[in-house]
N, CA, C and O of each residue as an XYZ file, in Angstrom:
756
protein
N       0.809     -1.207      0.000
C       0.000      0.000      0.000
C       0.850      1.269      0.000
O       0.318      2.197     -0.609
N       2.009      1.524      0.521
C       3.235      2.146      0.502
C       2.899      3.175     -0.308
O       2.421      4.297     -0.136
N       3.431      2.227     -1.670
C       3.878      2.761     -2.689
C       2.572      3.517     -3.501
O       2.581      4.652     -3.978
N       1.459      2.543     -3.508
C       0.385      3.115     -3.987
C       0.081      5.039     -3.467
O       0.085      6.123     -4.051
N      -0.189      4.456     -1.820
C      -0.281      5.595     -1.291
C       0.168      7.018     -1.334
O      -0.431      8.085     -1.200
N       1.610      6.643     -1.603
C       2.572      7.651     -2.051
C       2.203      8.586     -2.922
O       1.967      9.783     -2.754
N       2.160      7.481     -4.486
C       1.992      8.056     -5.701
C       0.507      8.645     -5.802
O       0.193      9.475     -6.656
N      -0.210      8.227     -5.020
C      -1.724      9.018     -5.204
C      -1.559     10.486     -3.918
O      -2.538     11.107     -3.506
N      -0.243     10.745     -3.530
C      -0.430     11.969     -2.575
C      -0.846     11.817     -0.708
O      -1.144     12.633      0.165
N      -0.719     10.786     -0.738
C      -0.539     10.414      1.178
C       0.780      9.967      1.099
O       1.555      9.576      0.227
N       0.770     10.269      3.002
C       2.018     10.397      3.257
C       2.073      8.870      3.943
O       1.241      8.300      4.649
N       3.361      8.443      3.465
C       3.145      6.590      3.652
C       3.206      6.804      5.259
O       2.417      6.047      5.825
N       3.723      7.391      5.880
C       3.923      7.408      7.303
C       2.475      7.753      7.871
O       2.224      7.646      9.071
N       1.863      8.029      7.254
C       0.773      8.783      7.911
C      -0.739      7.161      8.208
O      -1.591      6.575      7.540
N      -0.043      7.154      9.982
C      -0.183      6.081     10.896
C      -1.883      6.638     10.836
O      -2.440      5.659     11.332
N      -2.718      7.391     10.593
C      -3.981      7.293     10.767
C      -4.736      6.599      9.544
O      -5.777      5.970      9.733
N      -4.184      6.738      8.328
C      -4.775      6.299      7.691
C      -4.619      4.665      7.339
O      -5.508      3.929      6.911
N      -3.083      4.280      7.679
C      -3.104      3.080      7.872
C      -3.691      2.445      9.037
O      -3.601      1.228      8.874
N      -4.393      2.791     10.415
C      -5.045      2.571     10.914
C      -6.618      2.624     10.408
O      -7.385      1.804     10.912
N      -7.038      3.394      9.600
C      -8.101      3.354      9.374
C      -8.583      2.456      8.306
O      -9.785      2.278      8.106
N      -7.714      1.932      7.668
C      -7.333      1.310      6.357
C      -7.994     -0.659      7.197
O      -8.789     -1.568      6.961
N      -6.714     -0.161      8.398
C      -6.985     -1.775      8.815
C      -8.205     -2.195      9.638
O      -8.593     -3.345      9.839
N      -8.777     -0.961     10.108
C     -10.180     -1.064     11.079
C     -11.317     -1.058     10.156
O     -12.363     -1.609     10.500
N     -11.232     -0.607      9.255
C     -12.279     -0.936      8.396
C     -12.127     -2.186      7.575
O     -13.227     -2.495      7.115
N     -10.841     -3.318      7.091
C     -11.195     -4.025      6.709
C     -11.539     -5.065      7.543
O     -11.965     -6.122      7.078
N     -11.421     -4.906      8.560
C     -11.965     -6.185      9.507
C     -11.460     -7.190      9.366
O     -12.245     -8.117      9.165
N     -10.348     -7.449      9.384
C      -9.532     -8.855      9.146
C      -9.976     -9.524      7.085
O      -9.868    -10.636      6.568
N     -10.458     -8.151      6.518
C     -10.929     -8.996      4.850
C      -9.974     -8.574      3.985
O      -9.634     -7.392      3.948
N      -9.439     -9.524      3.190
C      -8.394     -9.781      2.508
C      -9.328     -8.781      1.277
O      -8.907     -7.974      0.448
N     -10.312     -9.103      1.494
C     -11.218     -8.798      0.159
C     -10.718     -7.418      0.030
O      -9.839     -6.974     -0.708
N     -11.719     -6.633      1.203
C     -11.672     -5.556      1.239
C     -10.253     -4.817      1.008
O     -10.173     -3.940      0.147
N      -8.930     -5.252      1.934
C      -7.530     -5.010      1.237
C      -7.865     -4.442     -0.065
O      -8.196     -3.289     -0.341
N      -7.674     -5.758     -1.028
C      -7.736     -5.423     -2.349
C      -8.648     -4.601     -3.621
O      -8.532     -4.386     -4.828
N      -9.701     -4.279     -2.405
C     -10.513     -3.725     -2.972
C     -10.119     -1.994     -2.750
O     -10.735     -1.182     -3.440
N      -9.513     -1.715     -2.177
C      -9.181     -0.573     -1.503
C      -7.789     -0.343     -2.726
O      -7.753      0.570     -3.551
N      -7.116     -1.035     -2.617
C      -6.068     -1.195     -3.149
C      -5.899     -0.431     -4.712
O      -5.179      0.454     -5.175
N      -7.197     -1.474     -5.318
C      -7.641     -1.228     -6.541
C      -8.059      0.313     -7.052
O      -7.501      0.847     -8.011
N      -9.195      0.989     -6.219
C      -9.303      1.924     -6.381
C      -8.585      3.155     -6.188
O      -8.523      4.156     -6.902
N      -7.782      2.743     -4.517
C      -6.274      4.164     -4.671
C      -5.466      3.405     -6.006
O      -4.532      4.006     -6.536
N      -5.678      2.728     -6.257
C      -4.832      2.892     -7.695
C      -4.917      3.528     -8.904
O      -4.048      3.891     -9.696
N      -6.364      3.617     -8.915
C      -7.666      3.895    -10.012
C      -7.232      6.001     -9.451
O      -6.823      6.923    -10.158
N      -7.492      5.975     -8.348
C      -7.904      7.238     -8.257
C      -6.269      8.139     -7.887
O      -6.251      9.300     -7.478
N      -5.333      7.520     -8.074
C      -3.754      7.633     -8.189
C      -3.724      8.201     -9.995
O      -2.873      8.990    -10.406
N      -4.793      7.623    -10.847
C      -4.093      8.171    -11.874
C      -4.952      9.176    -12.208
O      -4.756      9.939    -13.154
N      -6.208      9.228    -11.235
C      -7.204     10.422    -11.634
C      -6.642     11.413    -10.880
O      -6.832     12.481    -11.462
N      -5.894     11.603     -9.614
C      -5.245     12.381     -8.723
C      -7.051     13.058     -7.609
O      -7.097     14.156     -7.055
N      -8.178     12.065     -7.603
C      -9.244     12.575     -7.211
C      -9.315     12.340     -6.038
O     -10.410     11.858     -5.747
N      -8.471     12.487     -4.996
C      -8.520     12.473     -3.529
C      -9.847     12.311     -2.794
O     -10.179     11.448     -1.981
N     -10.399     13.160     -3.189
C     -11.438     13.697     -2.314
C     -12.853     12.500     -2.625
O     -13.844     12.282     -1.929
N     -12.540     12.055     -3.599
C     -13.770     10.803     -3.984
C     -13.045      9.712     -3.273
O     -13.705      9.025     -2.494
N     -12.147      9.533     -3.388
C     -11.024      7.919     -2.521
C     -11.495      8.276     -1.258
O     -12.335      7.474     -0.849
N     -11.209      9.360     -0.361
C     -11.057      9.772      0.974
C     -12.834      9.256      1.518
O     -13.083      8.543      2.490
N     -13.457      9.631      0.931
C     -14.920      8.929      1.141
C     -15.328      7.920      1.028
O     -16.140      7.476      1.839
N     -14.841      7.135     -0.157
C     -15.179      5.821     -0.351
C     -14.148      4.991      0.806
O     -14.542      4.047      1.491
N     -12.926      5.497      0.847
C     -12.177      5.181      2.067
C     -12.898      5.234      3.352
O     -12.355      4.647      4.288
N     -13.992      5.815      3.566
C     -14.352      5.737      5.154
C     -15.446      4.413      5.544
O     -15.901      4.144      6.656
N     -15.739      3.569      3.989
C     -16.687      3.142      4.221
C     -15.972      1.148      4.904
O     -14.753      1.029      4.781
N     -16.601      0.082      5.411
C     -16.076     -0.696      5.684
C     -16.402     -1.814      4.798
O     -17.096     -1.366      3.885
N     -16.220     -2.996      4.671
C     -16.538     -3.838      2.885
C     -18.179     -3.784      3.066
O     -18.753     -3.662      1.984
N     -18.782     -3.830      3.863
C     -20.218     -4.002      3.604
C     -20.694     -2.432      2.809
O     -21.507     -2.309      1.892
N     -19.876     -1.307      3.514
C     -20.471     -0.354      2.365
C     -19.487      0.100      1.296
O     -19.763      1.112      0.651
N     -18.546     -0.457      1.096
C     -17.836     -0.664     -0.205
C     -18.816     -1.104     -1.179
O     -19.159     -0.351     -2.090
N     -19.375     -2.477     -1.027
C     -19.842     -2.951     -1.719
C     -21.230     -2.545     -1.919
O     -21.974     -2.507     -2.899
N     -21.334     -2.275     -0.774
C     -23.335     -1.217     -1.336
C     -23.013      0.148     -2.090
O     -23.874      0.413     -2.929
N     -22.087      0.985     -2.007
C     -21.571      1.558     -2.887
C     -21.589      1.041     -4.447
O     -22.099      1.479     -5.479
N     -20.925      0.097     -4.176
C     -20.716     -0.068     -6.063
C     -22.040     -0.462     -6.146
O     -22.633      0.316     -6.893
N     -22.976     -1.578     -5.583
C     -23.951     -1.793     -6.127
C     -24.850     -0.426     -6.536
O     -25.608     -0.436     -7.507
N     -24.703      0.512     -5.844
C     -25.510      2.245     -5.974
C     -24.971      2.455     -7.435
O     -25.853      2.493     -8.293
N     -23.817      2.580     -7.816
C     -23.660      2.722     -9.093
C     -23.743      2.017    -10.062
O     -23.063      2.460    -10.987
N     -24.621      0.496    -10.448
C     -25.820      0.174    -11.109
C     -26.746      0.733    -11.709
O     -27.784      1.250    -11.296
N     -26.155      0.556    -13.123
C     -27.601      1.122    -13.804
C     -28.682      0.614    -13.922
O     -28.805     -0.608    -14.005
N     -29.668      1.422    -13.954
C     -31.041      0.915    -13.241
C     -31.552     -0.046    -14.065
O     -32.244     -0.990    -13.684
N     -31.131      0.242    -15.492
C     -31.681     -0.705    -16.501
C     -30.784     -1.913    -16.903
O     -30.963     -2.627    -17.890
N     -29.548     -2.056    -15.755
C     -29.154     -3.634    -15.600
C     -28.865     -3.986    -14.159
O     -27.943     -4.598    -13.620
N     -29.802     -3.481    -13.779
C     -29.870     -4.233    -12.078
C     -30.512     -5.507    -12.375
O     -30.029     -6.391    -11.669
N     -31.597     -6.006    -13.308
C     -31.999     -7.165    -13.353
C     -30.922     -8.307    -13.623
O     -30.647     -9.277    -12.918
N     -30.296     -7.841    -15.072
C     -29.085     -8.198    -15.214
C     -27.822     -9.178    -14.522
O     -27.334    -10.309    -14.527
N     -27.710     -7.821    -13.940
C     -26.493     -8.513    -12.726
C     -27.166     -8.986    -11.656
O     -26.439     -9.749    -11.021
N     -28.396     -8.847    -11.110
C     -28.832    -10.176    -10.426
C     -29.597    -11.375    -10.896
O     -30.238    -12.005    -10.055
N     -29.600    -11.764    -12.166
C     -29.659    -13.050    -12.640
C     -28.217    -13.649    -13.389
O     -28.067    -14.780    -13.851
N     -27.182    -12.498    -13.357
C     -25.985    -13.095    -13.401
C     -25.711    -13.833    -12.086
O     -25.221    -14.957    -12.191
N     -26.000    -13.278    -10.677
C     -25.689    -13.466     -9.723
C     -26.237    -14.821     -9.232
O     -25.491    -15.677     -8.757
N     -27.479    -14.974     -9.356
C     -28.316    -16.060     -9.405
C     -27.736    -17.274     -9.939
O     -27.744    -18.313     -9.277
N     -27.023    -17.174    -11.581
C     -27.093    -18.316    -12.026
C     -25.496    -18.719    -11.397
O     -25.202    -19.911    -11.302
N     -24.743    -17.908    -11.081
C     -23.124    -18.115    -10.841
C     -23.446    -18.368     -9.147
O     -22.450    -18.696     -8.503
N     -24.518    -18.266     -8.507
C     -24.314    -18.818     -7.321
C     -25.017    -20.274     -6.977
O     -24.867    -20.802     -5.875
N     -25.875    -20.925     -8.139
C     -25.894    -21.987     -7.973
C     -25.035    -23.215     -8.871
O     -25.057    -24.415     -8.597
N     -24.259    -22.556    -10.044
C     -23.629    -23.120    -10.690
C     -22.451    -23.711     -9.901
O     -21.884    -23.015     -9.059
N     -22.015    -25.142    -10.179
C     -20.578    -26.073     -9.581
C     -19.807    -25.748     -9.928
O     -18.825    -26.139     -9.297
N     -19.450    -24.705    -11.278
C     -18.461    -23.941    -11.639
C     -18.472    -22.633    -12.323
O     -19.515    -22.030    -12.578
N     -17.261    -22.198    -12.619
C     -17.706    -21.312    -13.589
C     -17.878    -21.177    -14.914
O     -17.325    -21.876    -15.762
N     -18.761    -20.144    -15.152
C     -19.904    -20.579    -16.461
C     -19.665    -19.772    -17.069
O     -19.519    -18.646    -16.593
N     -19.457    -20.183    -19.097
C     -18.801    -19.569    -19.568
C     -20.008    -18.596    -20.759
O     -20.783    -19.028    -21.613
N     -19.736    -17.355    -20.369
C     -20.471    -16.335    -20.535
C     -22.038    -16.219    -21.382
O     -23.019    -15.554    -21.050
N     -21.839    -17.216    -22.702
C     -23.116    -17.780    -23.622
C     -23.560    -18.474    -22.862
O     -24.707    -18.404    -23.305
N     -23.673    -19.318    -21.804
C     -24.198    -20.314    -21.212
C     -24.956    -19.467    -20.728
O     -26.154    -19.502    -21.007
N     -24.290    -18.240    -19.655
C     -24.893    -17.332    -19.168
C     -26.054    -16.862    -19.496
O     -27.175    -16.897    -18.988
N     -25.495    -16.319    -20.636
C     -26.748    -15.488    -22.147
C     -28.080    -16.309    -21.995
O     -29.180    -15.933    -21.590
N     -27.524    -17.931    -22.577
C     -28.463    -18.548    -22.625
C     -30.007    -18.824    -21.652
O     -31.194    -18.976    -21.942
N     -29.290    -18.787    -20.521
C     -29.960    -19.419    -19.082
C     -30.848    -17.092    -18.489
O     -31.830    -17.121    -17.747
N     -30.611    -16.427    -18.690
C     -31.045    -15.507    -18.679
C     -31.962    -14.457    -19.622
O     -32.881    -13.649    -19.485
N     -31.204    -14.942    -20.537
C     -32.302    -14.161    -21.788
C     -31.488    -13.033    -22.391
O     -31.560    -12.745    -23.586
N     -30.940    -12.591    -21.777
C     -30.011    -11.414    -21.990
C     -28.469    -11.932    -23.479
O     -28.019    -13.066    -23.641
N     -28.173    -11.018    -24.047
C     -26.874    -11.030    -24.747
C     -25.854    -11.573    -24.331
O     -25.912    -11.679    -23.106
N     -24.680    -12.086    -24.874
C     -23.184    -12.518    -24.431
C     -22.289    -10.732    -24.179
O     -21.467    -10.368    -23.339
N     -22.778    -10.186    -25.043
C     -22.260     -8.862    -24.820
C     -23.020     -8.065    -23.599
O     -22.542     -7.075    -23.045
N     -24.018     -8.538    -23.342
C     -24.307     -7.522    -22.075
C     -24.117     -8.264    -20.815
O     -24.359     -7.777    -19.710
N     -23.604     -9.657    -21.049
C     -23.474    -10.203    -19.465
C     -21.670    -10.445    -19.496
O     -20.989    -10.915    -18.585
N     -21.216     -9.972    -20.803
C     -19.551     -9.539    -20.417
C     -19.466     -8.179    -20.424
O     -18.436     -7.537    -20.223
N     -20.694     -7.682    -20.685
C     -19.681     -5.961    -20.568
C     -20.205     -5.435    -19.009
O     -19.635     -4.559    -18.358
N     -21.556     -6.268    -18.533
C     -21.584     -6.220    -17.030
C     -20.564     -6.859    -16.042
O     -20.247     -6.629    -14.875
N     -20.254     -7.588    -16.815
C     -19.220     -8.756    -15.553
C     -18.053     -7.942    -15.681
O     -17.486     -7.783    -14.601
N     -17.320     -7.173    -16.997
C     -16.176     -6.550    -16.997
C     -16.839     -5.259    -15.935
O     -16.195     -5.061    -14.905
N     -17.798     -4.599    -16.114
C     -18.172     -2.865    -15.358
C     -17.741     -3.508    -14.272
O     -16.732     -3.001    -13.782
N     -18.374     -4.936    -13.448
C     -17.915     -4.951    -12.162
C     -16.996     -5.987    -11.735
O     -17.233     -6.697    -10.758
N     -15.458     -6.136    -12.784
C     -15.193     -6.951    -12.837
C     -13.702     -6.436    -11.735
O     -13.037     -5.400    -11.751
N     -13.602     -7.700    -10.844
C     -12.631     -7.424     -9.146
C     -13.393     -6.500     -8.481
O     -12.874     -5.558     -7.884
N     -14.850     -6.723     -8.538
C     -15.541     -5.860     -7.194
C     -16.074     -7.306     -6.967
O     -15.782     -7.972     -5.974
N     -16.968     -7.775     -8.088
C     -18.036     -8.280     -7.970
C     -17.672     -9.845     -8.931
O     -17.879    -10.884     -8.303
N     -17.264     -9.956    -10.080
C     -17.248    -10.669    -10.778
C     -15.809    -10.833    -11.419
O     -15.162     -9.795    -11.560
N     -15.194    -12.127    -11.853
C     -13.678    -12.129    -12.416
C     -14.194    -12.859    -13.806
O     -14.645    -13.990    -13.987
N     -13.878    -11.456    -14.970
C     -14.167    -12.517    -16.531
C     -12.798    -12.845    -16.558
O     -11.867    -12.143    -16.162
N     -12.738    -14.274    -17.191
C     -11.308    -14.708    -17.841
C     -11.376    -15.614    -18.412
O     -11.397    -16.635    -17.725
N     -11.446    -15.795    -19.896
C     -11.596    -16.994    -20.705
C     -13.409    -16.925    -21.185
O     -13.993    -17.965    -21.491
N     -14.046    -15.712    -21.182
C     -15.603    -15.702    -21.249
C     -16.001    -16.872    -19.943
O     -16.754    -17.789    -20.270
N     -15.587    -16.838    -18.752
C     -16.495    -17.212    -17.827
C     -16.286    -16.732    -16.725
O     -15.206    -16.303    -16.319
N     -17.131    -16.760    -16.250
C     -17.758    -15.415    -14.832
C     -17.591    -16.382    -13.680
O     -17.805    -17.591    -13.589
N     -17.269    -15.730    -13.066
C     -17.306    -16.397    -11.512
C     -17.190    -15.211    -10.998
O     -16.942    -14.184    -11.630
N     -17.504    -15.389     -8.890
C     -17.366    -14.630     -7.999
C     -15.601    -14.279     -7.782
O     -14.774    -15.188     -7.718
N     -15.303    -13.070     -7.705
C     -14.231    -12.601     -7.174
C     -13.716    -13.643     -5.942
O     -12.699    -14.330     -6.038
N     -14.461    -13.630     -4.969
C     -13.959    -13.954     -4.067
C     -15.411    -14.447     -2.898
O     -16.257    -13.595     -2.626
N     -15.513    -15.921     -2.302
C     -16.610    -16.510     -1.758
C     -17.265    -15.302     -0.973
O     -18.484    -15.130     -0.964
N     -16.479    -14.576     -0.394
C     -16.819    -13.501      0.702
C     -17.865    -12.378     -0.073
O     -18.810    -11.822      0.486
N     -17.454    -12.192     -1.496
C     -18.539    -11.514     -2.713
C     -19.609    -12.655     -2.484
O     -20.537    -12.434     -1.706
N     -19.551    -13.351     -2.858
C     -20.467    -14.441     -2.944
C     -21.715    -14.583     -1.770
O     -22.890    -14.314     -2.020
N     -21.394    -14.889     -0.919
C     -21.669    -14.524      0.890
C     -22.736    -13.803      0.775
O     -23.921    -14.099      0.622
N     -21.875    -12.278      0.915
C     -22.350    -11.262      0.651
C     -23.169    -10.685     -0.616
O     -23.284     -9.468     -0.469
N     -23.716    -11.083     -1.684
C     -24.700    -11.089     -2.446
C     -25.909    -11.701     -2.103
O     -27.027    -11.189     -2.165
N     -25.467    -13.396     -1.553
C     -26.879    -13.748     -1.016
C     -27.115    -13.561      0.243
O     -27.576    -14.553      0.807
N     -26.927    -12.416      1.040
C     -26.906    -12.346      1.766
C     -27.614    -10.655      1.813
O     -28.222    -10.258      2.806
N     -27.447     -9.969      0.822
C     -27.795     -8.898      0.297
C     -29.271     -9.145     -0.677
O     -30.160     -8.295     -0.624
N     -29.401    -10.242     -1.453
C     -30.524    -10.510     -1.924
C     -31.848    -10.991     -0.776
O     -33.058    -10.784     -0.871
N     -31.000    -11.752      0.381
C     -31.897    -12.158      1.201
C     -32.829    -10.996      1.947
O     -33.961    -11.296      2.326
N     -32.322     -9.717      2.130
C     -32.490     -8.721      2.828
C     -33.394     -7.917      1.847
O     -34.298     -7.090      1.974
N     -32.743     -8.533      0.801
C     -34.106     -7.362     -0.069
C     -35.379     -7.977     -0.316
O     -36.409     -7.335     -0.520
N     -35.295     -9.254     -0.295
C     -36.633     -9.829     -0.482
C     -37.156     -9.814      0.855
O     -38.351     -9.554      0.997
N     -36.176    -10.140      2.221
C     -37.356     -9.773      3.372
C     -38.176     -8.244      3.220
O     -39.397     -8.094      3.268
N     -37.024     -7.046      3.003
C     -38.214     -5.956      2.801
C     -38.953     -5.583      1.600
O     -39.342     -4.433      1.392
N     -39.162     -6.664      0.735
C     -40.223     -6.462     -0.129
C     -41.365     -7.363      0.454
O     -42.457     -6.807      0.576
N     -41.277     -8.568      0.799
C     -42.100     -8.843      1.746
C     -42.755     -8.164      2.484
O     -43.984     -8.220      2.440
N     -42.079     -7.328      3.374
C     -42.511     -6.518      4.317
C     -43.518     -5.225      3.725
O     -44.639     -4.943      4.148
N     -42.918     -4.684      2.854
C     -43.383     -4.039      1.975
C     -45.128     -4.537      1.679
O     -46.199     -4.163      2.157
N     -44.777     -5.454      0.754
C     -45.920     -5.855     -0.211
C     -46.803     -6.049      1.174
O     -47.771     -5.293      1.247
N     -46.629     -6.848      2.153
C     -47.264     -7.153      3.376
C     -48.082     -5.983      3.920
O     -49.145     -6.199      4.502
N     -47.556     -4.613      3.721
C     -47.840     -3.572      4.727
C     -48.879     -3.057      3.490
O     -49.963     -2.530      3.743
N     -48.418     -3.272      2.216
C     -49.001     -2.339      1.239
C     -50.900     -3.519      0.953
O     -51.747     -3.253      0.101
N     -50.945     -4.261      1.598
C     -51.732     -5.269      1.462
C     -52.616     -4.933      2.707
O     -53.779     -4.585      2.502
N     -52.173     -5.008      3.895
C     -52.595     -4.803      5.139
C     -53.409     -3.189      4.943
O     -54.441     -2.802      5.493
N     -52.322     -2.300      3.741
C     -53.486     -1.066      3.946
C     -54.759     -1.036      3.006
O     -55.759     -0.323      3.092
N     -54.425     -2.036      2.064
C     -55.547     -2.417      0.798
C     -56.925     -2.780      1.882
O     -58.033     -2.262      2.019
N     -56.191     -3.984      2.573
C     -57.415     -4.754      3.368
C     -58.144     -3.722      4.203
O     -59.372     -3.806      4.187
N     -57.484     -2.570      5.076
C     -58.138     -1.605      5.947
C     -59.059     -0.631      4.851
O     -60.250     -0.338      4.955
N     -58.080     -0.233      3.763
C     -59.398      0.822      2.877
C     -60.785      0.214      2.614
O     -61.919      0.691      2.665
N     -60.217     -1.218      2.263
C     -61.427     -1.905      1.845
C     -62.821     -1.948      2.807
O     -63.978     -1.661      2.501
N     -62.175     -2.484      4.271
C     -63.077     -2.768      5.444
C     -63.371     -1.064      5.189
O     -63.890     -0.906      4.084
N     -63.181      0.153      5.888
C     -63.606      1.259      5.485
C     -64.864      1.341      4.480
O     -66.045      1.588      4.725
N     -64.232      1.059      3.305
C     -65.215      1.267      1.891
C     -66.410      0.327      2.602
O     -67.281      1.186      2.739
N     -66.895     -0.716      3.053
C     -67.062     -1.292      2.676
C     -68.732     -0.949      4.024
O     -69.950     -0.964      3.847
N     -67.647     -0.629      5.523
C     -68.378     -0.043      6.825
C     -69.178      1.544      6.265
O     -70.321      1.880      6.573
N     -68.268      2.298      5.433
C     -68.678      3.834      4.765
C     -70.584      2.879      3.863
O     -71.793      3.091      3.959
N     -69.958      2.191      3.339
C     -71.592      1.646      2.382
C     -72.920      1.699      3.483
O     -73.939      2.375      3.619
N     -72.229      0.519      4.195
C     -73.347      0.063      5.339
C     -73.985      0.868      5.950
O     -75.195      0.791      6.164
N     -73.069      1.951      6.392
C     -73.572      2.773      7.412
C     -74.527      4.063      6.224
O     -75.502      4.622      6.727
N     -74.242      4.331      5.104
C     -74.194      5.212      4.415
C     -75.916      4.389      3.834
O     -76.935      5.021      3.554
N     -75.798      3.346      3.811
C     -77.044      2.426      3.339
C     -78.080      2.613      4.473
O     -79.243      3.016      4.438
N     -77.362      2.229      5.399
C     -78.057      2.329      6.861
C     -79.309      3.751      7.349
O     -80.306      3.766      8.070
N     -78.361      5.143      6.245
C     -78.656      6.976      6.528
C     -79.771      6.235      5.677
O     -80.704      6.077      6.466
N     -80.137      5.682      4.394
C     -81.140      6.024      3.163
C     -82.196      5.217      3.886
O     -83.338      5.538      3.556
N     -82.118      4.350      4.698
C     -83.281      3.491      4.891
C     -84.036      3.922      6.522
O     -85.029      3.359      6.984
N     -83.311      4.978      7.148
C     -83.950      5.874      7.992
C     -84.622      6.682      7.165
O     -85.838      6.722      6.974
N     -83.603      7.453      6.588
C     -85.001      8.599      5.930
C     -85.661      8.298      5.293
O     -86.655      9.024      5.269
N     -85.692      6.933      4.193
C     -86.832      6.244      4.150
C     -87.874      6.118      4.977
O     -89.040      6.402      4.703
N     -87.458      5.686      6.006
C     -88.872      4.992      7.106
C     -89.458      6.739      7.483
O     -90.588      7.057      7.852
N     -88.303      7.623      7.249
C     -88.793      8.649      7.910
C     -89.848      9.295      6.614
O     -90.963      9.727      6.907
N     -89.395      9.297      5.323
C     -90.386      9.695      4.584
C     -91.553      9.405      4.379
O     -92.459     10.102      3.921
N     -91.549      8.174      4.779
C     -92.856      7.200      4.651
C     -93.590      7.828      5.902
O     -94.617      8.370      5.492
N     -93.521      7.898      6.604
C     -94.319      8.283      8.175
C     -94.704      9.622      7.860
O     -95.758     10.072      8.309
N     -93.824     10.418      7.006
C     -94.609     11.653      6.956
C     -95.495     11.667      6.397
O     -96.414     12.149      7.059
N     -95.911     11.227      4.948
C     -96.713     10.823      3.920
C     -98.250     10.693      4.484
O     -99.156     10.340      3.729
């Protein structure tokens, strides 16, 4: 990291950031290299001030980070890439991919390259996880989103069912007003 550090403008001595470097990866090799990658990336952009932020985050928001920068119109995408490479016995070589998703050979390598050593390693047209700890952490990230869509759809259901009972008590009672002043019109008559 030394040297990296150097050439992107920190001072290698400078004991806070290598402390902060190691408290945020939490004993993850992952994260290391993931850190690594980008002061490298941002060493030739000289963009400090974007590293220094993404630097504060620890691998769980490293990686919700990159997933934020997903385009919206291949989030499906890369999670049925994710899908099929986490039940596959190996890795699967990119048309197979195509095949089993619906999607292009060109859009499930030019996704696997956008997130390729965050998320995905192309080499030879076949995709696999970077590293099990990516892996982990995807279904582990998918699991969380389907509990709060659950939760979601659950709550958005629970308020369907209350408008309804409403609509339904508003009739009765509203049925209930016409057949008084009924009885009441009739008596006047």
């Amino acid at each position: 990291f030394n040297n990296v550090l150097e050439s992107s403008g920190y001072d290698s001595d400078n004991k806070k950031l290598s402390e902060l470097l190691v408290e945020n990866a939490e004993g993850s090799f992952v994260y290391a290299a993931m850190i690594r990658r980008k002061l490298t990336k941002y060493a030739t952009t000289k963009d400090r001030g974007e590293f220094d932020e993404y630097m504060m985050n620890n691998l769980n928001g490293l990686l919700t980070t990159e997933l934020g920068s997903l385009d919206k119109t291949d989030t499906g995408i890369f999670w049925d890439i994710v899908k099929v490479c986490v039940v596959a016995m190996e890795p699967l070589n990119s048309q197979i991919i195509s095949d089993l998703v619906g999607s292009s050979k060109q859009e499930i390598e030019s996704l696997a390259k956008s997130f390729s050593q965050i998320f995905f390693d192309l080499s030879d047209s076949r995709v696999r996880f970077v590293h099990k700890t990516i892996r982990d952490w995807l279904l582990s990230y998918m699991g969380e989103m389907r509990k709060n869509q659950a939760l979601l759809q659950n709550k958005e259901s629970r308020g369907a069912n209350k408008r309804r009972r409403a609509g339904h008590a508003r009739r009765r009672s509203s049925s209930g007003h016409e057949n008084i002043k009924e009885a009441e019109m009739r008596k006047s008559f």
